[in-house]
CSV table of C-alpha atoms and ligand atoms in Angstrom, one decimal:
chain,number,residue,atom,x,y,z
J,6,MET,CA,-162.3,124.9,-122.5
J,7,LYS,CA,-163.7,123.2,-119.3
J,8,PRO,CA,-162.9,119.6,-118.6
J,9,ALA,CA,-165.7,117.1,-119.0
J,10,VAL,CA,-166.7,114.7,-116.3
J,11,LEU,CA,-166.9,111.2,-118.2
J,12,THR,CA,-169.0,108.5,-116.3
J,13,CYS,CA,-168.9,104.7,-117.4
J,14,ALA,CA,-172.1,103.0,-116.4
J,15,LEU,CA,-170.4,99.5,-116.2
J,16,THR,CA,-173.1,97.0,-116.5
J,17,GLY,CA,-176.8,98.1,-115.7
J,18,PRO,CA,-179.6,95.8,-114.7
J,19,LEU,CA,-181.0,94.5,-118.0
J,20,ALA,CA,-178.4,92.9,-120.2
J,21,THR,CA,-176.6,89.5,-119.6
J,22,LYS,CA,-173.5,87.8,-120.9
J,23,ALA,CA,-175.9,86.1,-123.6
J,24,ASP,CA,-176.2,89.6,-124.8
J,25,ASN,CA,-172.6,90.7,-124.8
J,26,PRO,CA,-170.0,88.3,-123.3
J,27,ALA,CA,-168.0,91.2,-122.2
J,28,LEU,CA,-170.6,92.4,-119.8
J,29,PRO,CA,-169.0,92.5,-116.3
J,30,THR,CA,-171.3,90.8,-113.5
J,31,THR,CA,-169.3,89.4,-110.8
J,32,PRO,CA,-167.6,91.9,-108.5
J,33,GLU,CA,-164.3,91.0,-109.8
J,34,GLU,CA,-165.2,91.8,-113.3
J,35,ILE,CA,-167.2,94.9,-112.3
J,36,ALA,CA,-164.0,96.2,-110.5
J,37,ALA,CA,-161.7,95.2,-113.6
J,38,ALA,CA,-164.2,97.3,-115.8
J,39,ALA,CA,-164.0,100.3,-113.4
J,40,ARG,CA,-160.3,100.0,-113.7
J,41,ASP,CA,-160.4,99.8,-117.6
J,42,ALA,CA,-162.9,102.6,-117.7
J,43,HIS,CA,-160.8,104.9,-115.3
J,44,ALA,CA,-157.8,104.4,-117.5
J,45,ALA,CA,-159.7,105.3,-120.5
J,46,GLY,CA,-160.7,108.4,-119.1
J,47,ALA,CA,-163.9,107.8,-116.6
J,48,ALA,CA,-163.5,109.9,-113.4
J,49,VAL,CA,-166.8,108.3,-112.0
J,50,VAL,CA,-168.2,104.7,-112.4
J,51,HIS,CA,-172.0,104.2,-112.1
J,52,VAL,CA,-172.3,100.8,-110.4
J,53,HIS,CA,-175.2,98.3,-110.4
J,54,LEU,CA,-174.7,94.9,-108.7
J,55,ARG,CA,-175.4,91.4,-109.6
J,56,ASP,CA,-176.0,88.2,-108.1
J,57,ALA,CA,-174.2,85.0,-109.0
J,58,ASP,CA,-177.0,84.4,-111.4
J,59,GLN,CA,-176.3,87.8,-113.1
J,60,ARG,CA,-179.6,89.1,-111.7
J,61,PRO,CA,-179.7,92.9,-110.4
J,62,THR,CA,-179.7,92.9,-106.5
J,63,ALA,CA,-179.4,95.4,-103.9
J,64,ASP,CA,-177.7,92.7,-101.4
J,65,LEU,CA,-175.4,94.8,-99.1
J,66,GLY,CA,-172.8,92.4,-98.8
J,67,ILE,CA,-172.5,92.4,-102.6
J,68,ALA,CA,-172.3,96.0,-102.6
J,69,ARG,CA,-169.7,96.6,-100.1
J,70,ARG,CA,-167.5,93.9,-101.9
J,71,THR,CA,-168.0,95.3,-105.2
J,72,VAL,CA,-167.3,98.8,-104.1
J,73,GLY,CA,-164.3,97.5,-102.3
J,74,LEU,CA,-162.9,95.8,-105.1
J,75,ILE,CA,-163.3,99.1,-107.2
J,76,GLU,CA,-161.5,100.9,-104.8
J,77,GLU,CA,-158.7,98.6,-104.9
J,78,ALA,CA,-158.7,98.5,-108.5
J,79,CYS,CA,-158.5,102.4,-109.3
J,80,PRO,CA,-159.6,105.9,-107.8
J,81,ALA,CA,-162.5,106.4,-109.9
J,82,LEU,CA,-165.5,108.0,-107.9
J,83,VAL,CA,-168.4,105.4,-107.2
J,84,GLN,CA,-172.0,106.5,-108.1
J,85,LEU,CA,-174.0,103.6,-106.6
J,86,SER,CA,-177.4,103.0,-108.6
J,87,THR,CA,-180.7,103.0,-106.4
J,88,GLY,CA,-182.4,102.2,-109.7
J,89,VAL,CA,-181.0,98.5,-109.1
J,90,GLY,CA,-183.4,96.7,-111.4
J,91,LEU,CA,-187.1,96.8,-111.9
J,92,GLY,CA,-187.8,93.6,-109.9
J,93,VAL,CA,-186.2,94.9,-106.8
J,94,SER,CA,-188.2,96.6,-104.0
J,95,PHE,CA,-187.9,100.3,-103.5
J,96,GLU,CA,-187.2,99.7,-99.9
J,97,ASP,CA,-184.2,97.4,-100.6
J,98,ARG,CA,-182.9,99.7,-103.3
J,99,ALA,CA,-183.0,102.6,-100.8
J,100,ARG,CA,-181.0,100.8,-98.3
J,101,LEU,CA,-177.8,100.8,-100.6
J,102,VAL,CA,-177.2,104.4,-99.6
J,103,GLU,CA,-176.2,103.1,-96.0
J,104,THR,CA,-173.2,101.9,-97.4
J,105,ARG,CA,-172.4,105.7,-98.0
J,106,PRO,CA,-171.1,105.9,-101.6
J,107,ALA,CA,-169.7,109.4,-103.0
J,108,MET,CA,-172.9,109.5,-105.1
J,109,ALA,CA,-175.9,107.2,-105.7
J,110,THR,CA,-178.7,107.9,-108.4
J,111,LEU,CA,-182.3,109.2,-107.3
J,112,ASN,CA,-184.9,108.2,-109.6
J,113,VAL,CA,-187.7,110.7,-108.9
J,114,CYS,CA,-190.7,109.5,-110.8
J,115,SER,CA,-192.5,106.1,-111.9
J,116,MET,CA,-192.8,105.1,-115.4
J,117,THR,CA,-193.0,102.6,-117.9
J,118,PHE,CA,-189.5,101.1,-118.7
J,119,GLY,CA,-189.0,99.2,-121.8
J,120,ALA,CA,-191.3,96.3,-121.2
J,121,GLY,CA,-191.4,96.7,-117.5
J,122,GLU,CA,-192.4,99.4,-115.0
J,123,PHE,CA,-190.3,101.2,-112.8
J,124,SER,CA,-191.7,102.1,-109.4
J,125,ASN,CA,-190.5,105.2,-107.6
J,126,PRO,CA,-193.5,106.1,-105.4
J,127,PRO,CA,-193.4,110.0,-104.2
J,128,ASP,CA,-193.2,109.5,-100.5
J,129,ASP,CA,-190.5,106.9,-101.1
J,130,VAL,CA,-188.5,109.2,-103.0
J,131,ARG,CA,-188.8,112.0,-100.6
J,132,ARG,CA,-187.7,109.8,-97.7
J,133,LEU,CA,-184.6,108.5,-99.8
J,134,ALA,CA,-183.8,112.3,-100.8
J,135,TYR,CA,-183.9,113.1,-97.1
J,136,ARG,CA,-181.9,110.1,-95.9
J,137,MET,CA,-179.3,111.0,-98.6
J,138,GLY,CA,-179.1,114.4,-97.4
J,139,GLU,CA,-178.6,113.0,-93.7
J,140,LEU,CA,-175.7,110.6,-94.9
J,141,GLY,CA,-174.0,113.1,-97.2
J,142,VAL,CA,-174.5,111.0,-100.3
J,143,LYS,CA,-174.7,113.3,-103.4
J,144,PRO,CA,-177.9,112.7,-105.5
J,145,GLU,CA,-177.7,112.2,-109.4
J,146,LEU,CA,-181.2,113.0,-110.2
J,147,GLU,CA,-182.1,110.7,-113.3
J,148,LEU,CA,-184.6,112.3,-115.6
J,149,TYR,CA,-186.1,110.1,-118.2
J,150,ASP,CA,-188.8,112.6,-119.4
J,151,THR,CA,-189.3,116.4,-119.3
J,152,GLY,CA,-191.8,116.2,-116.3
J,153,HIS,CA,-189.3,114.6,-114.2
J,154,LEU,CA,-187.2,117.9,-114.0
J,155,GLU,CA,-190.6,119.3,-112.3
J,156,VAL,CA,-190.6,116.9,-109.9
J,157,ALA,CA,-186.8,117.3,-109.1
J,158,LEU,CA,-187.2,120.9,-108.8
J,159,ALA,CA,-190.2,120.4,-106.4
J,160,LEU,CA,-188.1,118.3,-104.3
J,161,HIS,CA,-185.4,121.2,-104.3
J,162,ALA,CA,-188.2,123.6,-103.3
J,163,GLU,CA,-189.0,121.4,-100.4
J,164,GLY,CA,-185.4,121.7,-99.1
J,165,LEU,CA,-184.5,117.9,-99.9
J,166,LEU,CA,-181.7,118.5,-102.3
J,167,GLN,CA,-178.6,120.6,-101.7
J,168,GLU,CA,-177.2,122.8,-104.7
J,169,PRO,CA,-175.7,122.4,-107.1
J,170,LEU,CA,-178.4,120.0,-108.4
J,171,GLN,CA,-176.9,117.2,-110.5
J,172,PHE,CA,-178.9,115.7,-113.4
J,173,SER,CA,-178.8,112.8,-115.7
J,174,LEU,CA,-180.6,113.2,-118.8
J,175,VAL,CA,-181.7,110.1,-120.0
J,176,MET,CA,-182.5,110.0,-123.9
J,177,GLY,CA,-184.2,107.0,-125.7
J,178,VAL,CA,-185.5,104.9,-122.9
J,179,VAL,CA,-188.8,103.2,-124.4
J,180,GLY,CA,-191.4,105.0,-122.1
J,181,GLY,CA,-189.3,107.9,-121.7
J,182,MET,CA,-188.5,111.4,-123.7
J,183,PRO,CA,-187.0,110.7,-127.1
J,184,ALA,CA,-183.5,111.4,-128.0
J,185,ARG,CA,-184.0,114.5,-129.9
J,186,PRO,CA,-181.8,117.6,-129.7
J,187,ALA,CA,-184.6,119.7,-129.0
J,188,THR,CA,-185.8,118.2,-126.0
J,189,LEU,CA,-182.2,118.4,-124.8
J,190,VAL,CA,-182.3,122.0,-125.4
J,191,SER,CA,-185.6,122.6,-123.5
J,192,LEU,CA,-184.5,120.6,-120.2
J,193,ILE,CA,-181.3,122.6,-120.3
J,194,ASP,CA,-183.2,126.1,-120.6
J,195,ARG,CA,-185.2,124.9,-117.7
J,196,MET,CA,-182.6,123.8,-115.4
J,197,PRO,CA,-181.4,126.2,-112.4
J,198,ALA,CA,-178.3,128.3,-113.2
J,199,GLY,CA,-175.2,126.2,-111.9
J,200,SER,CA,-176.6,122.9,-112.2
J,201,VAL,CA,-174.3,120.0,-113.1
J,202,TRP,CA,-175.6,118.0,-116.0
J,203,GLN,CA,-174.7,114.9,-118.0
J,204,VAL,CA,-176.4,113.3,-121.2
J,205,ILE,CA,-177.1,109.6,-121.2
J,206,GLY,CA,-177.9,108.2,-124.7
J,207,ILE,CA,-179.5,104.7,-125.0
J,208,ALA,CA,-178.5,102.3,-127.4
J,209,ARG,CA,-178.0,103.8,-131.0
J,210,HIS,CA,-178.6,107.3,-129.5
J,211,ASN,CA,-175.5,106.8,-127.2
J,212,LEU,CA,-172.9,108.5,-129.6
J,213,PRO,CA,-174.8,111.3,-130.9
J,214,MET,CA,-176.6,112.3,-127.8
J,215,THR,CA,-173.5,112.4,-125.5
J,216,THR,CA,-171.6,114.3,-128.5
J,217,ILE,CA,-174.3,117.0,-128.6
J,218,GLY,CA,-174.3,117.1,-124.8
J,219,LEU,CA,-170.4,117.5,-124.5
J,220,ALA,CA,-170.5,120.1,-127.2
J,221,MET,CA,-173.3,122.1,-125.4
J,222,GLY,CA,-171.0,122.3,-122.1
J,223,GLY,CA,-172.3,119.3,-120.2
J,224,ASN,CA,-170.6,115.9,-118.8
J,225,ALA,CA,-171.3,112.7,-120.4
J,226,ARG,CA,-171.7,109.0,-119.8
J,227,THR,CA,-171.4,105.7,-121.7
J,228,GLY,CA,-170.8,102.1,-120.8
J,229,MET,CA,-172.3,98.8,-121.2
J,230,GLU,CA,-175.7,99.7,-119.2
J,231,ASP,CA,-176.2,102.5,-121.9
J,232,THR,CA,-175.2,100.3,-125.1
J,233,LEU,CA,-173.8,97.0,-125.9
J,234,MET,CA,-172.9,98.2,-129.3
J,235,VAL,CA,-169.8,100.5,-130.5
J,236,ARG,CA,-171.5,100.9,-133.9
J,237,ARG,CA,-174.5,99.1,-135.6
J,238,GLY,CA,-173.6,95.5,-136.0
J,239,GLN,CA,-170.4,95.6,-133.8
J,240,PRO,CA,-170.8,94.5,-130.3
J,241,THR,CA,-168.4,96.5,-127.9
J,242,THR,CA,-165.1,94.8,-126.5
J,243,GLY,CA,-166.3,96.4,-123.3
J,244,ASN,CA,-166.4,99.4,-121.0
J,245,GLY,CA,-163.0,100.3,-121.8
J,246,GLU,CA,-163.7,100.9,-125.6
J,247,LEU,CA,-166.7,102.8,-125.0
J,248,THR,CA,-165.0,105.2,-122.6
J,249,ALA,CA,-162.0,105.6,-124.8
J,250,ARG,CA,-164.5,106.6,-127.7
J,251,LEU,CA,-166.2,109.1,-125.5
J,252,ALA,CA,-162.9,110.4,-124.2
J,253,GLU,CA,-161.7,110.9,-128.0
J,254,VAL,CA,-165.0,112.9,-128.7
J,255,ALA,CA,-164.6,115.0,-125.8
J,256,ARG,CA,-160.7,115.8,-126.6
J,257,ALA,CA,-161.9,116.6,-130.2
J,258,LEU,CA,-164.3,119.2,-128.7
J,259,ASP,CA,-161.5,120.7,-126.3
J,260,ARG,CA,-163.4,119.1,-123.5
J,261,PRO,CA,-160.4,117.1,-121.7
J,262,PRO,CA,-161.6,114.1,-119.7
J,263,ALA,CA,-161.7,115.5,-116.0
J,264,THR,CA,-159.3,113.6,-113.5
J,265,VAL,CA,-160.9,112.5,-110.5
J,266,GLU,CA,-159.5,115.5,-108.6
J,267,GLN,CA,-161.2,117.7,-111.2
J,268,ALA,CA,-164.4,115.7,-111.0
J,269,VAL,CA,-164.7,116.3,-107.4
J,270,GLU,CA,-164.4,120.1,-107.7
J,271,MET,CA,-166.6,120.3,-110.7
J,272,LEU,CA,-169.3,118.2,-109.0
J,273,GLN,CA,-168.6,120.1,-105.6
J,274,LEU,CA,-168.4,116.5,-103.8
J,275,ASP,CA,-165.7,118.2,-101.3
J,276,ARG,CA,-168.6,120.5,-100.2
J,277,VAL,CA,-171.3,117.8,-99.7
J,278,VAL,CA,-172.2,118.1,-96.0
J,279,SER,CA,-174.4,115.7,-94.3
J,280,LYS,CA,-177.1,116.9,-92.3
J,281,THR,CA,-175.5,115.7,-89.1
J,282,GLY,CA,-172.9,118.4,-89.9
J,283,GLN,CA,-170.0,116.4,-90.8
J,284,VAL,CA,-168.4,116.8,-94.4
J,285,ALA,CA,-169.0,113.5,-96.1
G,308,LIG,N1,-182.7,100.4,-113.0
G,308,LIG,C1,-183.3,100.9,-114.2
G,308,LIG,C2,-184.7,100.9,-114.6
G,308,LIG,C3,-180.4,104.0,-111.8
G,308,LIG,O1,-179.3,103.4,-112.0
G,308,LIG,O2,-180.7,104.4,-110.9
G,308,LIG,C4,-182.9,102.3,-114.1
G,308,LIG,C5,-181.5,102.6,-113.8
G,308,LIG,C6,-181.6,104.0,-112.9
G,308,LIG,O3,-180.8,102.0,-114.1
G,309,LIG,ZN1,-178.2,102.6,-113.8
């Protein structure tokens, strides 16, 4: 069976150490979490940045320092979040791709996000998609609802995205699609052939939805951005534990966790070419 690319979303924008003391927030803690996640089977780490007060930030200095420490700690591929956090302007969030990570998220639609509002205006999204193409940064298209896939396909039709399209199907955000197998099946059916996709299940949906996604041949993500609990009533000890559990599920389904080299091949990152003609 084909390997599964496992991603660990180390910290996210919302939780703090008050919610779970194991949450990494400093650049050093985030790098240590990346090392643990990689050792447990993650080929990719999804990275949000926090300032000294644990608040989400798009500070380029913190970005460079955090990514530098991760690169020293382990060979996992870095996927930088351009979602950053609900209170950060789109302009600041978009600037993060100037650090040229291997991959970065592209959130294609505005939406209610839990108690807040996640702003992704159409023209800003287009400009960011174009800039990512110029820089050779591979976009991970974050879909929180079924209509978001149509917007992503429209961006592709405009020539703003290169194949293979790479999707995260985020299930269970309040304001997004429900974590239901039928919803997942309808999205997978609608994706262009050859697309790369992973399931993200939020909170209690983390384990069941990622398991279903792996069984259906997709990739999967876990980590403390997605859930702070390893099971009901039991806070996770950290990203290593959550990744180890996902890796165990993947192995049980004959989907061994992809190595970084296999992930580069499966995500076709070695073929990402910037619009200036250089291989990124
Ligand atoms: N910032 C959250 C509202 C991403 O990483 O690009 C959504 C998010 C997406 O975290
Ligand atoms: Zn994120």
